[in-house]
Amino acid sequence: MAPTTRSLAQRGSPFLDPGPVTKANSLALLHLSRDNLEPVYLAQTAGEHDGYAEGVVVNTRYGSYPHSSMIGIPWGTQIRASKVDTGSRGRKRKRPNGDDAGPSSDGTPADTPAETETPEPPQNPAKQPVATTSGFIHILPPTPELWTLSLPHRTQVVYTPDYSYILHRIRARPGTVLIEAGAGSGSFSHASVRAVYNGYPDRDGKHKGKVFSYEFHEDRYRKMKKEIQDHGLEGLVQLTHRDVYNGGFLVDGESPKASSIFLDLPSPWEALPHLSRQRPQSDKAENGSETTEEDEKPWVSPLDPKKNAYLCTFSPCIEQVTRTVSALRRLGWVDIDMLEIAHRKLHTVRDRVGLNLPYDRSVNVSAKDVDEALGRLTEIEDRLRENSRPRAGADAMDDDDDIEADDNNITAPASTAEASSARPWKDGRLVTRGEPEIKSHTSYLVFAILPREWTGEQEAAALAKYPVGETGHIVGALDKAARKKERREHLESLKNQGSRKARRNEGFERLAKISETAV
Amino acid sequence: MDSVIKPGAWVVLQLPSGINRVIQVSPNTTISLGKYGSFPANLILERPYNLTFEILDRKEGEKFSRLRVVPTAELYAEIFADEASPECAAPTPNAGVATPAEPASAESTGQATAGKDVTETELKLLDENARQTLTQDEIEELKKNVTNAGKSVIDKLMSSHTAIDQKTSFSLAKYKLLKTKKYIRRFKVLPVDVPNFLEWQLSERDPSKILDIRAEMLGLVGCWANVHYGGDAVYLEDPGARCDAGGEAYAPLKPELFKGRWLVVDDTCGALTAAMAERMGLLYPEEEEDEDEEGEEDRDDQEKEETDQSAQQNTEPPAKTSKPPRGPRPSDFAIPYSQTNTITVVHAASQPNLSFLKYWGFDITAPNHPPHPLLNHLLNLTWLQLVQPERDLAYSLPPLTTSAETLMSWKPSRRGNFHRKRRRSARIRHIVDATRAGNFSGLVCASTMDPVSILKYTLPLLAGGATVAIYSPSIEPLAELADCFSVPRRTAWTSGSVPETAGKTAEELERWPGTPDFPLNPTLLLGTSLQTSRARRSQVLPGRTHPLMTERGGAEGYVFTAFRAKPAEGHVEAMGKWKKKKTEGSNSSVAAAAAAQDAAPVGADKDIPVEDATDPLPADEEMTDAPAPLAE
């Protein structure tokens, strides 16, 4: 699907700053339709590739698109399909094998790697792509939303409605350090790195936003690592291959100093003790008698000691939630809040109902209102009455034909009149409908806050800085007496000073009254 | 964002009754919480947010109440007791985590005896008032001399309730909660950040002022609009204009520097702008470790000095600095705005209404503003300035000019006015020109205006691939907008059945003035989508976990999202639209595909199945957009 050359030499992620035009060796998303996007790493090839004269080619159901026709153009551009010889390349490749007298089982495996490893020498430069008469796609810059729609699934994906709300609630803002455990398919990683990004880390060591991501699964870890590289997110996402239940969150023994945490784990309560301010009690309790060495080592918290920590866990089952919440309470987290996000997508449709509309798949041929129904019914009744009148020497067959003919005579002119003015984009009533299938449950979200530590010394320092003594003005809710007193004082002060503006306004009012009485 | 309460900061006070109050904490004042008591503001300054404080009883000889930080173990004491009790069906907490549950404290008297079968008590139908032995007068008396932060009242009430042992654990918990909410003298201090502000505005103040925009919708808008940090600040070079230089000396626009700029239409009094600024790292002033705020004084001094001196500076700092130009004073025509990471607000009135930004220390009308990141990154202009700038006086009038000698002869105040007006006209010129130059990274809207009319003027300003996210409290305006980009409309447009488009260049079509049938050019947006989202809260208590019984109603809120497309010039046809037979063979790619069939092993997953290629569908949109046939 994607070419093998994907090295991103330049710094800068297409997710964070795609630039005005598409670039070679960078990720782009081909927009085939709203929910059908194809990620492509644009490759600049000098000559033929994989049998295509135009270099690397993407084939879709809407035509073939050589990469060379998609590099260096503004994002969002509509691209015409190119005339690509998709047929003969298969034959060409086959021919050398076929010439060797029949199907040789030993020849194929030997040949194929050789072909892929050594790209054909670019003796003839890539063919200039030629546009066809039909077929097009659009090319879009990658965003976490579009990536979420198109990414290769490795696990259950955290979708946009969920992660948008989570990031808002866990205060993932530029400059935040965020812990994400269970990198999964990487949709949350991409969204969170965009949220915390405030520049690539510099030599000056200025505080920058960063995502610390942990993945237990070896295969997913490797794939994710590659993705981070390909997307230019090195330095912004630090991926660690670890079981956080036992291993905790420290990276090389150092604290990430995080203030936002997202746990997408099967049992978040097992990871929670690591996210404490102090050595969790259970540690001591467990080690009990043989604590010596463990206790002597200073315990390092992965949290920023100067900030409140905001946490969200993502669990599909209610049992997980109750256990998580119970653990959170015991570990001193506050403002615990559990909810789920119900998201709906809607479509707009032109609802076309009527007896006289031109026939179309989307038209509902029935009366559009009572009047139309009445008109139709009376018409039928009238005709019936006419027909039920005894006619001399007439046969029933003719009568029936007459009715049908009449029916056609009446409706036909109306339908042609409608058809002549038919504007399918404007007819009918505009209505909205939900999708045929909705995601009714994704997961329960548990939010909690762990306030920064507050010691006696800090309290004393604060008290010394802002000593409690004489206090003046009262802020907030007042009782009735105090409110009245304040109001009285305020009026007094107005009377005594009397600003110039107030006096002038009074003067105007007096004048207005005088003029009114005069009239 | 500070993690401790700074003097002068706005904070949310969360009271036991669930009511939130937003106040500004100034040193040496008293904060009153109504019936819950009052305390000196100094006692919460420099303390962390999100702690629960308890108002202590006044000491002998002190005229104020001191505070105590309530440890979480105490806050959750009852829940822990519940978890420990065998009646509770809650799963046993994990052994690895659990600290031993505290024994039921004195507060939960009657806990052990409480909790009979629900059906049993329901038969008895307790009358609450009849069972409370304390009379109203006695309760009033109790409330007057509250001790132990209200716990004494609660205990007394609980112990004087004769039917306490007949209550189920559920009703007992409810009763206790009710009384606690009423009497306990505790409060919490939360920071005023966007999520907390939204919550407060929706639940306590006027939700219609922020168009009922909930956090989940704001999150969606921000994400779909791809609002994020748009790069380090870049400033234009100071043109170093002398006081006799007119409009020709304005700093020239440099569109190549533009990066990460978002266009905003905000009728939420600034809530939307604040949320965007938060996402772009512009809402909170940088945290300082040390306390001195010399920046503030600096700027004031600078402004004052400016009135006393002429503006004849010729040497200026280089074009790209990471800080606003400092050192030698900038000339009148120096542009204070960054070229990257900016929010451009277009407003219908002559002044923007961004009043809610005051909670984050920003006031767009203040002349001498203390430093704030938004100062250099928030640009605003009126619709008139955007659409017909020549009709706007502030834009079209040339800047004042005078010779250096005349300027020196003026009084300082007049000189100050002269400079201020020149600065203003240079700034307006820059904002209008930069906005009209377009190339915005996205458009974000939460407006009472018709979205179709907004897009009519803003679509040409968006860069290719730019994001559009429009919020509306009700769906009708957005449905109408989405209908402008419907498949039938697009098909009609591209197939050339709109006579008005004939002979127009791509540029002209981009600035499509709109006809009654086609108010917008339907090919300018891609992947249009309508969505809504709502959070459903639950309470989580041992054995009593369930969704909340009531939640806020009102406007549901919807978001329209799309991406800006750059349509190809000339006639574009969807693949396979009119070709019913592949044997017609005029199309070489179809012929080639047909040829591919007899070629043996083609990468089957890559090549187009011929049937698919001739699918009689408009290629650009999916089937679901086509109206579904109704049942006969």
PDB file of C-alpha atoms in Angstrom, chain B residues 270-414:
ATOM      1  CA  GLY B 270     -15.577  35.407  24.243  1.00  0.00           C
ATOM      2  CA  ALA B 271     -16.083  31.880  25.594  1.00  0.00           C
ATOM      3  CA  LEU B 272     -15.215  30.364  22.216  1.00  0.00           C
ATOM      4  CA  THR B 273     -12.235  32.651  21.799  1.00  0.00           C
ATOM      5  CA  ALA B 274     -11.034  31.716  25.269  1.00  0.00           C
ATOM      6  CA  ALA B 275     -11.303  28.010  24.463  1.00  0.00           C
ATOM      7  CA  MET B 276      -9.321  28.540  21.280  1.00  0.00           C
ATOM      8  CA  ALA B 277      -6.742  30.642  23.040  1.00  0.00           C
ATOM      9  CA  GLU B 278      -6.392  27.858  25.599  1.00  0.00           C
ATOM     10  CA  ARG B 279      -5.742  25.346  22.819  1.00  0.00           C
ATOM     11  CA  MET B 280      -3.209  27.679  21.224  1.00  0.00           C
ATOM     12  CA  GLY B 281      -1.380  28.419  24.446  1.00  0.00           C
ATOM     13  CA  LEU B 282      -2.466  32.039  24.543  1.00  0.00           C
ATOM     14  CA  LEU B 283      -4.902  32.192  27.427  1.00  0.00           C
ATOM     15  CA  TYR B 284      -2.744  32.023  30.512  1.00  0.00           C
ATOM     16  CA  PRO B 285       0.170  34.331  31.117  1.00  0.00           C
ATOM     17  CA  GLU B 286       3.409  32.442  31.480  1.00  0.00           C
ATOM     18  CA  GLU B 287       3.971  31.162  34.946  1.00  0.00           C
ATOM     19  CA  GLU B 288       6.620  33.056  36.807  1.00  0.00           C
ATOM     20  CA  GLU B 289       8.545  31.440  39.559  1.00  0.00           C
ATOM     21  CA  ASP B 290       9.443  34.685  41.231  1.00  0.00           C
ATOM     22  CA  GLU B 291       6.914  37.259  42.114  1.00  0.00           C
ATOM     23  CA  ASP B 292       8.118  40.561  40.676  1.00  0.00           C
ATOM     24  CA  GLU B 293       6.047  41.768  37.782  1.00  0.00           C
ATOM     25  CA  GLU B 294       8.280  44.273  36.176  1.00  0.00           C
ATOM     26  CA  GLY B 295       6.821  43.662  32.763  1.00  0.00           C
ATOM     27  CA  GLU B 296       3.658  45.391  33.760  1.00  0.00           C
ATOM     28  CA  GLU B 297       5.345  48.565  34.883  1.00  0.00           C
ATOM     29  CA  ASP B 298       7.615  48.491  31.884  1.00  0.00           C
ATOM     30  CA  ARG B 299       4.824  48.694  29.460  1.00  0.00           C
ATOM     31  CA  ASP B 300       3.025  51.475  31.280  1.00  0.00           C
ATOM     32  CA  ASP B 301       6.219  53.472  31.413  1.00  0.00           C
ATOM     33  CA  GLN B 302       6.747  52.912  27.775  1.00  0.00           C
ATOM     34  CA  GLU B 303       3.322  54.215  26.900  1.00  0.00           C
ATOM     35  CA  LYS B 304       3.764  57.264  29.076  1.00  0.00           C
ATOM     36  CA  GLU B 305       7.160  58.067  27.746  1.00  0.00           C
ATOM     37  CA  GLU B 306       5.897  57.793  24.271  1.00  0.00           C
ATOM     38  CA  THR B 307       3.773  60.858  24.759  1.00  0.00           C
ATOM     39  CA  ASP B 308       6.814  62.915  25.680  1.00  0.00           C
ATOM     40  CA  GLN B 309       9.050  62.016  22.841  1.00  0.00           C
ATOM     41  CA  SER B 310       8.995  62.193  19.129  1.00  0.00           C
ATOM     42  CA  ALA B 311       8.972  58.973  17.212  1.00  0.00           C
ATOM     43  CA  GLN B 312      12.061  59.423  15.177  1.00  0.00           C
ATOM     44  CA  GLN B 313      13.611  56.031  15.430  1.00  0.00           C
ATOM     45  CA  ASN B 314      15.407  54.725  12.468  1.00  0.00           C
ATOM     46  CA  THR B 315      17.343  51.750  13.685  1.00  0.00           C
ATOM     47  CA  GLU B 316      15.138  48.853  14.568  1.00  0.00           C
ATOM     48  CA  PRO B 317      15.584  45.255  15.602  1.00  0.00           C
ATOM     49  CA  PRO B 318      15.746  42.609  12.862  1.00  0.00           C
ATOM     50  CA  ALA B 319      12.624  41.175  11.324  1.00  0.00           C
ATOM     51  CA  LYS B 320      12.348  37.885  13.097  1.00  0.00           C
ATOM     52  CA  THR B 321      12.644  37.952  16.810  1.00  0.00           C
ATOM     53  CA  SER B 322      11.025  35.558  19.158  1.00  0.00           C
ATOM     54  CA  LYS B 323       9.947  38.410  21.385  1.00  0.00           C
ATOM     55  CA  PRO B 324       7.948  41.528  20.684  1.00  0.00           C
ATOM     56  CA  PRO B 325      10.295  44.281  19.566  1.00  0.00           C
ATOM     57  CA  ARG B 326      11.954  45.793  22.582  1.00  0.00           C
ATOM     58  CA  GLY B 327      14.865  48.036  23.276  1.00  0.00           C
ATOM     59  CA  PRO B 328      14.562  51.131  21.153  1.00  0.00           C
ATOM     60  CA  ARG B 329      10.966  52.229  21.006  1.00  0.00           C
ATOM     61  CA  PRO B 330       9.134  51.020  17.903  1.00  0.00           C
ATOM     62  CA  SER B 331       7.858  53.567  15.454  1.00  0.00           C
ATOM     63  CA  ASP B 332       4.189  54.332  15.028  1.00  0.00           C
ATOM     64  CA  PHE B 333       3.866  51.943  12.147  1.00  0.00           C
ATOM     65  CA  ALA B 334       5.445  48.972  13.905  1.00  0.00           C
ATOM     66  CA  ILE B 335       2.955  46.107  13.903  1.00  0.00           C
ATOM     67  CA  PRO B 336       2.608  44.588  17.365  1.00  0.00           C
ATOM     68  CA  TYR B 337       0.873  41.463  16.055  1.00  0.00           C
ATOM     69  CA  SER B 338       2.498  38.118  15.456  1.00  0.00           C
ATOM     70  CA  GLN B 339       2.184  36.640  11.983  1.00  0.00           C
ATOM     71  CA  THR B 340       1.704  33.155  13.376  1.00  0.00           C
ATOM     72  CA  ASN B 341      -0.503  31.494  15.957  1.00  0.00           C
ATOM     73  CA  THR B 342      -3.183  34.172  15.800  1.00  0.00           C
ATOM     74  CA  ILE B 343      -6.912  34.414  16.317  1.00  0.00           C
ATOM     75  CA  THR B 344      -8.731  36.847  14.028  1.00  0.00           C
ATOM     76  CA  VAL B 345     -12.162  37.743  15.349  1.00  0.00           C
ATOM     77  CA  VAL B 346     -14.697  39.147  12.888  1.00  0.00           C
ATOM     78  CA  HIS B 347     -17.540  40.934  14.627  1.00  0.00           C
ATOM     79  CA  ALA B 348     -20.866  42.405  13.616  1.00  0.00           C
ATOM     80  CA  ALA B 349     -20.839  45.379  15.995  1.00  0.00           C
ATOM     81  CA  SER B 350     -18.213  48.091  15.855  1.00  0.00           C
ATOM     82  CA  GLN B 351     -16.503  46.584  18.898  1.00  0.00           C
ATOM     83  CA  PRO B 352     -16.086  42.856  19.556  1.00  0.00           C
ATOM     84  CA  ASN B 353     -17.890  41.445  22.553  1.00  0.00           C
ATOM     85  CA  LEU B 354     -15.221  39.408  24.295  1.00  0.00           C
ATOM     86  CA  SER B 355     -16.220  40.374  27.808  1.00  0.00           C
ATOM     87  CA  PHE B 356     -15.656  36.909  29.306  1.00  0.00           C
ATOM     88  CA  LEU B 357     -11.942  37.182  28.629  1.00  0.00           C
ATOM     89  CA  LYS B 358     -11.814  39.358  31.744  1.00  0.00           C
ATOM     90  CA  TYR B 359     -11.734  36.179  33.827  1.00  0.00           C
ATOM     91  CA  TRP B 360      -8.329  35.501  32.328  1.00  0.00           C
ATOM     92  CA  GLY B 361      -7.088  39.029  32.783  1.00  0.00           C
ATOM     93  CA  PHE B 362      -7.642  40.266  29.251  1.00  0.00           C
ATOM     94  CA  ASP B 363      -9.698  43.296  28.303  1.00  0.00           C
ATOM     95  CA  ILE B 364      -9.671  44.210  24.651  1.00  0.00           C
ATOM     96  CA  THR B 365     -10.806  47.767  25.347  1.00  0.00           C
ATOM     97  CA  ALA B 366      -8.112  48.631  27.884  1.00  0.00           C
ATOM     98  CA  PRO B 367      -5.672  51.127  26.391  1.00  0.00           C
ATOM     99  CA  ASN B 368      -2.626  50.374  28.530  1.00  0.00           C
ATOM    100  CA  HIS B 369      -2.904  46.677  28.967  1.00  0.00           C
ATOM    101  CA  PRO B 370      -0.593  44.710  31.237  1.00  0.00           C
ATOM    102  CA  PRO B 371       1.246  41.973  29.332  1.00  0.00           C
ATOM    103  CA  HIS B 372      -0.928  39.151  28.132  1.00  0.00           C
ATOM    104  CA  PRO B 373      -0.237  36.616  25.381  1.00  0.00           C
ATOM    105  CA  LEU B 374      -3.480  37.556  23.637  1.00  0.00           C
ATOM    106  CA  LEU B 375      -2.301  41.141  23.124  1.00  0.00           C
ATOM    107  CA  ASN B 376      -0.049  40.185  20.239  1.00  0.00           C
ATOM    108  CA  HIS B 377      -2.122  37.314  18.949  1.00  0.00           C
ATOM    109  CA  LEU B 378      -5.737  38.462  18.985  1.00  0.00           C
ATOM    110  CA  LEU B 379      -6.751  40.529  15.971  1.00  0.00           C
ATOM    111  CA  ASN B 380     -10.221  41.883  15.460  1.00  0.00           C
ATOM    112  CA  LEU B 381     -12.069  43.579  12.638  1.00  0.00           C
ATOM    113  CA  THR B 382     -15.650  44.294  11.648  1.00  0.00           C
ATOM    114  CA  TRP B 383     -17.494  42.622   8.810  1.00  0.00           C
ATOM    115  CA  LEU B 384     -17.523  45.965   7.008  1.00  0.00           C
ATOM    116  CA  GLN B 385     -13.752  46.183   7.230  1.00  0.00           C
ATOM    117  CA  LEU B 386     -13.511  42.653   5.906  1.00  0.00           C
ATOM    118  CA  VAL B 387     -15.989  42.903   3.058  1.00  0.00           C
ATOM    119  CA  GLN B 388     -15.919  46.576   2.040  1.00  0.00           C
ATOM    120  CA  PRO B 389     -12.908  48.148   3.708  1.00  0.00           C
ATOM    121  CA  GLU B 390     -13.097  51.219   1.494  1.00  0.00           C
ATOM    122  CA  ARG B 391     -16.342  52.168   3.218  1.00  0.00           C
ATOM    123  CA  ASP B 392     -14.770  52.049   6.645  1.00  0.00           C
ATOM    124  CA  LEU B 393     -13.342  55.368   7.736  1.00  0.00           C
ATOM    125  CA  ALA B 394     -10.732  53.993  10.099  1.00  0.00           C
ATOM    126  CA  TYR B 395      -9.286  51.934   7.263  1.00  0.00           C
ATOM    127  CA  SER B 396      -9.608  54.300   4.345  1.00  0.00           C
ATOM    128  CA  LEU B 397      -8.484  57.580   5.917  1.00  0.00           C
ATOM    129  CA  PRO B 398      -4.770  58.179   5.467  1.00  0.00           C
ATOM    130  CA  PRO B 399      -2.724  58.416   8.662  1.00  0.00           C
ATOM    131  CA  LEU B 400      -2.082  61.814  10.212  1.00  0.00           C
ATOM    132  CA  THR B 401       1.234  63.347   9.271  1.00  0.00           C
ATOM    133  CA  THR B 402       3.147  66.353  10.444  1.00  0.00           C
ATOM    134  CA  SER B 403       6.680  67.613  10.351  1.00  0.00           C
ATOM    135  CA  ALA B 404       9.044  66.947  13.201  1.00  0.00           C
ATOM    136  CA  GLU B 405       9.234  70.662  14.127  1.00  0.00           C
ATOM    137  CA  THR B 406       5.493  71.079  14.367  1.00  0.00           C
ATOM    138  CA  LEU B 407       5.279  67.936  16.424  1.00  0.00           C
ATOM    139  CA  MET B 408       7.844  69.235  18.879  1.00  0.00           C
ATOM    140  CA  SER B 409       5.935  72.455  19.293  1.00  0.00           C
ATOM    141  CA  TRP B 410       2.792  70.629  20.409  1.00  0.00           C
ATOM    142  CA  LYS B 411       1.763  69.948  23.948  1.00  0.00           C
ATOM    143  CA  PRO B 412       2.599  66.430  25.160  1.00  0.00           C
ATOM    144  CA  SER B 413      -1.044  65.403  25.276  1.00  0.00           C
ATOM    145  CA  ARG B 414      -1.624  66.444  21.679  1.00  0.00           C
TER     146      ARG B 414
END
